[in-house]
mmCIF file of C-alpha atoms in Angstrom:
data_model
loop_
_atom_site.group_PDB
_atom_site.id
_atom_site.type_symbol
_atom_site.label_atom_id
_atom_site.label_comp_id
_atom_site.label_asym_id
_atom_site.label_seq_id
_atom_site.Cartn_x
_atom_site.Cartn_y
_atom_site.Cartn_z
ATOM 1 C CA MET A 1 83.500 8.968 -36.089
ATOM 2 C CA GLY A 2 86.371 9.699 -36.438
ATOM 3 C CA ALA A 3 89.057 11.032 -33.625
ATOM 4 C CA LEU A 4 89.511 14.317 -35.515
ATOM 5 C CA ASP A 5 86.189 14.881 -36.928
ATOM 6 C CA GLN A 6 84.708 17.302 -34.187
ATOM 7 C CA SER A 7 87.814 19.298 -34.189
ATOM 8 C CA LEU A 8 89.476 19.517 -37.555
ATOM 9 C CA GLY A 9 86.634 18.376 -39.576
ATOM 10 C CA ALA A 10 84.455 20.434 -37.941
ATOM 11 C CA LEU A 11 86.733 23.731 -38.803
ATOM 12 C CA LEU A 12 87.343 22.957 -42.152
ATOM 13 C CA ILE A 13 83.572 22.255 -43.148
ATOM 14 C CA GLY A 14 82.833 25.828 -41.814
ATOM 15 C CA THR A 15 85.372 27.309 -43.749
ATOM 16 C CA TRP A 16 84.092 25.788 -47.017
ATOM 17 C CA PHE A 17 80.328 26.976 -46.063
ATOM 18 C CA ASN A 18 82.066 30.264 -44.962
ATOM 19 C CA ALA A 19 83.728 30.582 -48.823
ATOM 20 C CA MET A 20 80.414 30.256 -50.212
ATOM 21 C CA LEU A 21 78.838 32.883 -48.296
ATOM 22 C CA TYR A 22 81.719 35.194 -48.936
ATOM 23 C CA MET A 23 81.356 34.697 -52.640
ATOM 24 C CA LEU A 24 77.307 35.816 -52.231
ATOM 25 C CA GLU A 25 78.577 38.209 -50.086
ATOM 26 C CA ILE A 26 80.620 39.563 -53.554
ATOM 27 C CA THR A 27 77.743 39.148 -55.683
ATOM 28 C CA GLN A 28 75.510 40.973 -53.851
ATOM 29 C CA MET A 29 77.959 43.588 -52.825
ATOM 30 C CA ILE A 30 78.574 44.580 -56.611
ATOM 31 C CA LYS A 31 75.067 44.887 -57.791
ATOM 32 C CA TYR A 32 74.640 46.911 -54.518
ATOM 33 C CA TYR A 33 77.211 49.272 -56.048
ATOM 34 C CA ARG A 34 75.868 49.047 -59.971
ATOM 35 C CA THR A 35 72.132 49.027 -58.818
ATOM 36 C CA PHE A 36 72.499 52.198 -56.391
ATOM 37 C CA PRO A 37 74.868 54.909 -57.515
ATOM 38 C CA LYS A 38 73.657 57.456 -56.279
ATOM 39 C CA ASP A 39 72.576 55.765 -52.658
ATOM 40 C CA ARG A 40 73.965 57.199 -49.523
ATOM 41 C CA PHE A 41 77.801 57.483 -48.798
ATOM 42 C CA ALA A 42 76.743 56.403 -45.441
ATOM 43 C CA PHE A 43 75.607 53.110 -47.043
ATOM 44 C CA LYS A 44 78.691 52.762 -49.183
ATOM 45 C CA LEU A 45 80.738 53.084 -46.597
ATOM 46 C CA MET A 46 79.250 50.923 -44.274
ATOM 47 C CA VAL A 47 79.082 48.456 -47.199
ATOM 48 C CA ALA A 48 82.667 48.768 -47.846
ATOM 49 C CA PHE A 49 83.348 48.411 -44.216
ATOM 50 C CA SER A 50 81.574 44.962 -43.883
ATOM 51 C CA PHE A 51 83.008 43.493 -46.664
ATOM 52 C CA LEU A 52 86.513 44.743 -45.113
ATOM 53 C CA VAL A 53 85.572 43.058 -42.250
ATOM 54 C CA ASP A 54 84.451 39.874 -43.631
ATOM 55 C CA THR A 55 87.539 39.547 -45.714
ATOM 56 C CA LEU A 56 89.699 39.611 -42.652
ATOM 57 C CA GLY A 57 87.723 36.974 -41.147
ATOM 58 C CA THR A 58 87.215 35.077 -44.289
ATOM 59 C CA ALA A 59 91.913 34.702 -44.576
ATOM 60 C CA ASN A 60 91.381 34.259 -40.568
ATOM 61 C CA ASN A 61 89.295 31.278 -40.425
ATOM 62 C CA CYS A 62 91.621 29.549 -43.454
ATOM 63 C CA ALA A 63 94.446 30.318 -41.848
ATOM 64 C CA CYS A 64 92.887 28.483 -38.595
ATOM 65 C CA VAL A 65 92.337 25.553 -40.484
ATOM 66 C CA TYR A 66 96.011 25.974 -42.121
ATOM 67 C CA LEU A 67 97.791 26.220 -38.660
ATOM 68 C CA TYR A 68 95.921 23.178 -37.408
ATOM 69 C CA THR A 69 96.263 20.393 -40.487
ATOM 70 C CA ILE A 70 99.170 22.050 -42.427
ATOM 71 C CA THR A 71 101.655 23.974 -40.254
ATOM 72 C CA ASN A 72 101.190 22.350 -37.097
ATOM 73 C CA TRP A 73 100.216 18.981 -38.309
ATOM 74 C CA GLY A 74 101.505 16.324 -36.309
ATOM 75 C CA ASN A 75 101.622 18.564 -33.242
ATOM 76 C CA GLY A 76 99.586 16.860 -30.634
ATOM 77 C CA GLN A 77 100.392 19.745 -28.096
ATOM 78 C CA PHE A 78 98.880 22.226 -30.175
ATOM 79 C CA LEU A 79 95.551 20.959 -30.919
ATOM 80 C CA LEU A 80 94.430 21.206 -27.526
ATOM 81 C CA VAL A 81 94.991 25.080 -27.661
ATOM 82 C CA GLN A 82 92.846 27.771 -29.471
ATOM 83 C CA GLY A 83 95.085 29.510 -31.389
ATOM 84 C CA TRP A 84 95.226 33.501 -31.687
ATOM 85 C CA THR A 85 93.117 32.672 -34.803
ATOM 86 C CA ILE A 86 89.837 31.807 -33.003
ATOM 87 C CA PRO A 87 89.375 35.213 -30.674
ATOM 88 C CA THR A 88 90.081 36.896 -33.868
ATOM 89 C CA TYR A 89 87.185 35.072 -35.760
ATOM 90 C CA LEU A 90 84.966 36.162 -32.639
ATOM 91 C CA ALA A 91 86.083 39.309 -32.427
ATOM 92 C CA LEU A 92 85.492 39.511 -36.587
ATOM 93 C CA SER A 93 81.888 37.823 -36.164
ATOM 94 C CA GLY A 94 80.715 40.767 -33.223
ATOM 95 C CA LEU A 95 81.849 43.256 -35.595
ATOM 96 C CA SER A 96 80.143 42.608 -38.263
ATOM 97 C CA ALA A 97 76.555 41.382 -36.710
ATOM 98 C CA PHE A 98 77.113 45.157 -35.227
ATOM 99 C CA ILE A 99 77.193 46.828 -38.005
ATOM 100 C CA CYS A 100 74.310 44.657 -39.503
ATOM 101 C CA GLN A 101 72.112 45.254 -36.306
ATOM 102 C CA LEU A 102 72.657 48.891 -36.132
ATOM 103 C CA PHE A 103 71.555 49.211 -39.911
ATOM 104 C CA LEU A 104 68.040 47.432 -38.940
ATOM 105 C CA CYS A 105 67.728 49.828 -36.154
ATOM 106 C CA TRP A 106 68.294 53.134 -38.027
ATOM 107 C CA ARG A 107 65.698 51.459 -40.663
ATOM 108 C CA PHE A 108 63.424 50.782 -38.131
ATOM 109 C CA PHE A 109 64.039 54.067 -36.801
ATOM 110 C CA ASN A 110 63.542 55.969 -40.159
ATOM 111 C CA PHE A 111 60.174 54.159 -41.036
ATOM 112 C CA SER A 112 58.620 54.307 -37.464
ATOM 113 C CA LYS A 113 60.620 57.588 -36.012
ATOM 114 C CA ASN A 114 59.564 55.703 -32.303
ATOM 115 C CA TYR A 115 62.134 57.226 -29.699
ATOM 116 C CA PHE A 116 61.167 54.780 -27.058
ATOM 117 C CA VAL A 117 61.477 51.125 -28.626
ATOM 118 C CA THR A 118 65.026 52.269 -30.996
ATOM 119 C CA PRO A 119 67.072 52.954 -28.140
ATOM 120 C CA PHE A 120 66.001 49.115 -26.528
ATOM 121 C CA LEU A 121 66.889 47.917 -29.950
ATOM 122 C CA VAL A 122 70.337 49.715 -30.058
ATOM 123 C CA ALA A 123 70.735 48.779 -26.257
ATOM 124 C CA THR A 124 70.945 44.948 -27.370
ATOM 125 C CA THR A 125 73.025 45.098 -30.085
ATOM 126 C CA PHE A 126 75.652 46.534 -27.868
ATOM 127 C CA VAL A 127 75.592 44.230 -25.484
ATOM 128 C CA ALA A 128 75.782 41.685 -28.173
ATOM 129 C CA PHE A 129 78.694 43.177 -29.736
ATOM 130 C CA ILE A 130 80.401 43.786 -26.311
ATOM 131 C CA GLY A 131 79.924 40.053 -25.211
ATOM 132 C CA SER A 132 81.573 39.042 -28.156
ATOM 133 C CA ASP A 133 84.624 40.682 -27.333
ATOM 134 C CA ILE A 134 84.572 39.624 -23.858
ATOM 135 C CA ASN A 135 84.358 36.338 -25.148
ATOM 136 C CA ALA A 136 87.608 36.602 -27.466
ATOM 137 C CA ASP A 137 89.378 38.128 -24.771
ATOM 138 C CA THR A 138 88.615 35.338 -22.188
ATOM 139 C CA VAL A 139 90.117 32.971 -25.229
ATOM 140 C CA VAL A 140 93.002 34.807 -25.098
ATOM 141 C CA LYS A 141 93.473 34.449 -20.824
ATOM 142 C CA PHE A 142 92.155 30.873 -21.036
ATOM 143 C CA PRO A 143 93.006 29.129 -24.688
ATOM 144 C CA LYS A 144 92.678 25.312 -23.751
ATOM 145 C CA TYR A 145 89.920 23.555 -24.869
ATOM 146 C CA GLU A 146 89.963 21.945 -20.982
ATOM 147 C CA GLN A 147 89.491 25.271 -19.882
ATOM 148 C CA ARG A 148 86.380 26.082 -22.456
ATOM 149 C CA ASP A 149 84.062 25.775 -19.437
ATOM 150 C CA HIS A 150 85.078 29.342 -18.276
ATOM 151 C CA ASN A 151 83.769 31.229 -21.773
ATOM 152 C CA ILE A 152 80.273 29.138 -21.266
ATOM 153 C CA LYS A 153 78.810 32.729 -19.720
ATOM 154 C CA THR A 154 80.327 35.272 -22.629
ATOM 155 C CA VAL A 155 79.036 32.636 -25.111
ATOM 156 C CA THR A 156 76.185 32.465 -23.911
ATOM 157 C CA ILE A 157 75.555 36.495 -23.269
ATOM 158 C CA TRP A 158 77.008 37.050 -26.717
ATOM 159 C CA LEU A 159 75.109 34.991 -28.503
ATOM 160 C CA VAL A 160 71.748 34.892 -26.765
ATOM 161 C CA ALA A 161 71.676 38.704 -27.049
ATOM 162 C CA SER A 162 72.248 38.710 -30.554
ATOM 163 C CA ALA A 163 69.672 36.319 -31.341
ATOM 164 C CA ALA A 164 67.538 38.809 -29.090
ATOM 165 C CA ALA A 165 68.689 41.931 -31.002
ATOM 166 C CA ASP A 166 67.388 40.525 -34.492
ATOM 167 C CA ILE A 167 64.213 39.015 -32.853
ATOM 168 C CA CYS A 168 63.491 42.332 -31.788
ATOM 169 C CA ILE A 169 64.272 44.259 -34.905
ATOM 170 C CA ALA A 170 62.103 42.069 -37.043
ATOM 171 C CA ALA A 171 59.088 41.705 -34.459
ATOM 172 C CA ALA A 172 59.279 45.704 -34.174
ATOM 173 C CA LEU A 173 59.320 46.475 -37.104
ATOM 174 C CA VAL A 174 56.269 43.698 -37.805
ATOM 175 C CA TRP A 175 54.553 45.585 -35.613
ATOM 176 C CA THR A 176 54.610 48.795 -36.757
ATOM 177 C CA LEU A 177 53.743 47.276 -40.161
ATOM 178 C CA ARG A 178 50.512 45.991 -39.038
ATOM 179 C CA GLY A 179 49.707 48.813 -37.689
ATOM 180 C CA ILE A 180 49.054 50.517 -41.303
ATOM 181 C CA LYS A 181 45.390 50.999 -42.658
ATOM 182 C CA SER A 182 45.054 51.238 -46.251
ATOM 183 C CA SER A 183 42.332 50.325 -48.686
ATOM 184 C CA PHE A 184 44.534 50.724 -52.151
ATOM 185 C CA SER A 185 46.225 47.641 -52.776
ATOM 186 C CA GLY A 186 49.174 48.873 -53.621
ATOM 187 C CA THR A 187 50.102 49.937 -50.468
ATOM 188 C CA LYS A 188 49.107 46.762 -49.305
ATOM 189 C CA SER A 189 51.290 44.441 -51.249
ATOM 190 C CA LEU A 190 54.229 46.989 -50.296
ATOM 191 C CA VAL A 191 53.314 46.344 -46.836
ATOM 192 C CA ARG A 192 53.383 42.764 -47.035
ATOM 193 C CA ARG A 193 56.513 42.979 -48.927
ATOM 194 C CA LEU A 194 58.246 44.987 -46.079
ATOM 195 C CA THR A 195 56.948 42.384 -43.721
ATOM 196 C CA PHE A 196 57.721 39.567 -45.346
ATOM 197 C CA SER A 197 61.874 40.945 -45.525
ATOM 198 C CA ALA A 198 61.453 42.156 -42.100
ATOM 199 C CA ILE A 199 60.631 38.593 -40.727
ATOM 200 C CA GLN A 200 63.490 37.282 -42.951
ATOM 201 C CA THR A 201 65.929 39.679 -41.006
ATOM 202 C CA GLY A 202 65.395 38.274 -37.991
ATOM 203 C CA CYS A 203 65.053 34.812 -38.246
ATOM 204 C CA ALA A 204 68.519 33.748 -40.192
ATOM 205 C CA THR A 205 70.598 35.356 -37.953
ATOM 206 C CA SER A 206 69.135 34.258 -34.723
ATOM 207 C CA LEU A 207 68.800 30.622 -36.010
ATOM 208 C CA LEU A 208 72.044 30.666 -37.075
ATOM 209 C CA ALA A 209 73.062 32.071 -32.972
ATOM 210 C CA VAL A 210 70.740 29.597 -31.319
ATOM 211 C CA ILE A 211 72.405 26.490 -33.388
ATOM 212 C CA CYS A 212 75.933 27.865 -32.207
ATOM 213 C CA LEU A 213 74.882 28.369 -28.580
ATOM 214 C CA ILE A 214 73.161 24.736 -28.535
ATOM 215 C CA PHE A 215 76.245 23.052 -29.718
ATOM 216 C CA TYR A 216 78.419 24.476 -27.750
ATOM 217 C CA ARG A 217 76.273 23.980 -24.358
ATOM 218 C CA ILE A 218 76.144 19.940 -25.608
ATOM 219 C CA ASN A 219 79.996 19.724 -26.135
ATOM 220 C CA THR A 220 82.339 22.389 -25.114
ATOM 221 C CA GLU A 221 85.427 21.084 -26.099
ATOM 222 C CA SER A 222 83.930 20.215 -29.924
ATOM 223 C CA ASN A 223 84.812 22.934 -32.329
ATOM 224 C CA ILE A 224 81.056 21.860 -34.463
ATOM 225 C CA THR A 225 80.079 25.462 -32.887
ATOM 226 C CA VAL A 226 82.963 27.018 -34.361
ATOM 227 C CA GLY A 227 82.475 25.740 -37.855
ATOM 228 C CA PHE A 228 78.807 27.458 -37.877
ATOM 229 C CA GLY A 229 80.373 30.537 -36.260
ATOM 230 C CA PHE A 230 82.776 30.939 -38.886
ATOM 231 C CA CYS A 231 79.561 31.689 -41.371
ATOM 232 C CA LEU A 232 77.768 34.076 -38.667
ATOM 233 C CA GLY A 233 79.896 36.907 -39.884
ATOM 234 C CA ARG A 234 79.400 36.547 -43.872
ATOM 235 C CA ALA A 235 75.061 35.554 -42.876
ATOM 236 C CA TYR A 236 74.983 39.353 -40.918
ATOM 237 C CA THR A 237 76.375 40.943 -43.709
ATOM 238 C CA LEU A 238 74.202 39.366 -46.384
ATOM 239 C CA THR A 239 71.354 40.331 -44.344
ATOM 240 C CA MET A 240 72.406 43.874 -44.618
ATOM 241 C CA LEU A 241 72.863 43.887 -48.393
ATOM 242 C CA PHE A 242 70.133 42.098 -49.111
ATOM 243 C CA ASN A 243 67.433 44.651 -47.246
ATOM 244 C CA LEU A 244 69.337 47.234 -49.264
ATOM 245 C CA ASN A 245 69.231 45.270 -52.437
ATOM 246 C CA THR A 246 65.764 44.123 -52.565
ATOM 247 C CA ARG A 247 64.920 48.232 -52.183
ATOM 248 C CA VAL A 248 64.617 47.577 -55.880
ATOM 249 C CA THR A 249 61.047 47.286 -56.872
ATOM 250 C CA GLY A 250 60.879 48.267 -60.754
ATOM 251 C CA ARG A 251 62.814 50.468 -63.123
ATOM 252 C CA ALA A 252 60.908 53.593 -64.378
ATOM 253 C CA ASP A 253 60.892 55.364 -67.759
ATOM 254 C CA THR A 254 64.217 57.503 -68.049
ATOM 255 C CA SER A 255 63.476 59.081 -70.639
ATOM 256 C CA HIS A 256 62.569 62.676 -69.087
ATOM 257 C CA THR A 257 64.397 63.871 -66.333
ATOM 258 C CA THR A 258 61.812 64.893 -63.687
ATOM 259 C CA GLY A 259 62.532 61.298 -61.633
ATOM 260 C CA ARG A 260 65.891 59.740 -60.216
ATOM 261 C CA SER A 261 68.251 59.368 -63.293
ATOM 262 C CA SER A 262 68.899 55.625 -61.850
ATOM 263 C CA GLY A 263 65.681 55.217 -62.548
ATOM 264 C CA ILE A 264 65.117 53.201 -58.843
ATOM 265 C CA HIS A 265 62.455 53.036 -57.135
ATOM 266 C CA ASP A 266 63.770 52.730 -53.398
ATOM 267 C CA LEU A 267 60.920 50.453 -51.452
ATOM 268 C CA GLU A 268 61.405 52.534 -48.104
ATOM 269 C CA ARG A 269 61.464 55.793 -49.607
ATOM 270 C CA GLU A 270 58.588 55.138 -51.458
ATOM 271 C CA ALA A 271 56.991 53.873 -48.520
ATOM 272 C CA GLY A 272 57.890 56.882 -46.676
ATOM 273 C CA THR A 273 55.637 59.059 -49.254
ATOM 274 C CA ASN A 274 53.543 57.252 -49.958
ATOM 275 C CA ILE A 275 52.756 55.948 -45.976
ATOM 276 C CA ASP A 276 52.421 58.516 -43.389
ATOM 277 C CA LEU A 277 53.197 56.808 -40.107
ATOM 278 C CA GLY A 278 52.934 59.956 -38.274
ATOM 279 C CA SER A 279 49.407 60.962 -39.375
ATOM 280 C CA MET A 280 47.312 57.839 -37.382
ATOM 281 C CA SER A 281 43.550 58.901 -37.617
ATOM 282 C CA ALA A 282 40.306 56.599 -36.551
ATOM 283 C CA GLY A 283 40.493 54.328 -39.223
ATOM 284 C CA GLY A 284 44.130 54.011 -39.855
ATOM 285 C CA ILE A 285 47.108 55.601 -41.783
ATOM 286 C CA ASN A 286 46.336 58.400 -43.987
ATOM 287 C CA VAL A 287 47.447 56.991 -47.411
ATOM 288 C CA HIS A 288 47.817 60.047 -50.434
ATOM 289 C CA ARG A 289 48.810 58.738 -53.664
ATOM 290 C CA THR A 290 49.636 60.176 -56.707
ATOM 291 C CA ALA A 291 50.274 60.143 -60.250
ATOM 292 C CA ILE A 292 53.144 61.642 -62.196
ATOM 293 C CA VAL A 293 52.654 62.119 -65.288
ATOM 294 C CA HIS A 294 55.238 63.308 -68.023
ATOM 295 C CA ILE A 295 53.860 65.635 -70.966
ATOM 296 C CA ASP A 296 56.423 66.549 -73.861
ATOM 297 C CA GLU A 297 56.381 70.965 -73.451
ATOM 298 C CA GLY A 298 56.491 69.849 -69.453
ATOM 299 C CA SER A 299 55.124 67.943 -66.222
ATOM 300 C CA LYS A 300 52.178 67.699 -64.333
ATOM 301 C CA THR A 301 50.789 66.598 -61.360
ATOM 302 C CA PHE A 302 47.346 64.434 -60.849
ATOM 303 C CA TYR A 303 45.520 63.141 -57.799
ATOM 304 C CA ALA A 304 44.025 59.746 -57.946
ATOM 305 C CA GLY A 305 40.723 59.676 -59.794
ATOM 306 C CA GLU A 306 41.592 62.421 -61.897
ATOM 307 C CA HIS A 307 42.780 62.524 -65.616
ATOM 308 C CA PRO A 308 44.885 64.613 -67.789
ATOM 309 C CA ASN A 309 43.174 66.728 -69.646
ATOM 310 C CA SER A 310 41.611 65.660 -73.131
ATOM 311 C CA ASP A 311 42.995 67.977 -75.565
ATOM 312 C CA THR A 312 47.004 67.952 -73.839
ATOM 313 C CA HIS A 313 46.794 64.366 -74.045
ATOM 314 C CA SER A 314 45.369 63.401 -77.585
ATOM 315 C CA ASP A 315 48.712 66.291 -78.981
ATOM 316 C CA THR A 316 51.162 64.571 -76.863
ATOM 317 C CA GLU A 317 52.255 60.932 -75.280
ATOM 318 C CA THR A 318 51.546 60.442 -71.710
ATOM 319 C CA LYS A 319 53.487 58.352 -69.442
ATOM 320 C CA ILE A 320 52.736 57.665 -65.717
ATOM 321 C CA ASN A 321 54.997 55.730 -63.782
ATOM 322 C CA PRO A 322 53.594 52.117 -63.149
ATOM 323 C CA ASP A 323 54.217 52.003 -59.899
ATOM 324 C CA LEU A 324 51.617 55.055 -58.494
ATOM 325 C CA ARG A 325 49.003 53.757 -60.218
#
């Protein structure tokens, strides 16, 4: 292995993967705004702000490599110091993670209405965010690579708290979903999809955080952990965007104006409509399913097991939302 592979090489490779994830983030953001043009304004603002943070983070990471390999090439003293780009990357990565984790905490609370677990989840996200900022501040105070031992505690707090928050959020949502009991195959399928999404949410980012911590503890002066860390902020924003975009379960018929004009079904809104988490009974969750029947003269609602009037059905065209069958 070359003398600069673990220092400059790791940073360069990190920017390559960062750029690929950033391009994927752009495509997911475009998909979100096109698919959910009438989504909550808070969500739109959150996505825009996260993209701004990641744009700054990507530019900072590229600037880091440029300063080491172009501007200060041949300057041996500069290679021994962590410039301003390193603490900037730490602060921006922590901010991206914080936004995503707060969104996931809200998602869990919106689904479970659990006033006891949610504050704990939010507290872990704050610990991770504060840890990233303290870590960045420590790098400013001790910029030399040989002084990286001063960062061991702050790095550990940041990455362990971040991974713990991801795992706890995913576990809390899975635990809530496992309590849902239903005899309807459609509801079971919906619960399975939400469970799988929750597991995916916690695995990717927490695994990346653990990898960063392992490489840092193996060799504190190596930049391999920074190379992985360059991708951490983009991974969190992509997690948030995937969760927003996978709310799409299908397109409904939009020839009538009784439904949402976008014709998009929100997975969690549908879950909130069909699954009442607050109505626990000995048999589990009470599930109420209805089918919306659109008729030329108007619209009527029929409960599962009922059928439209035969005379009306023969004279007019009936359309039933396939997701509610």
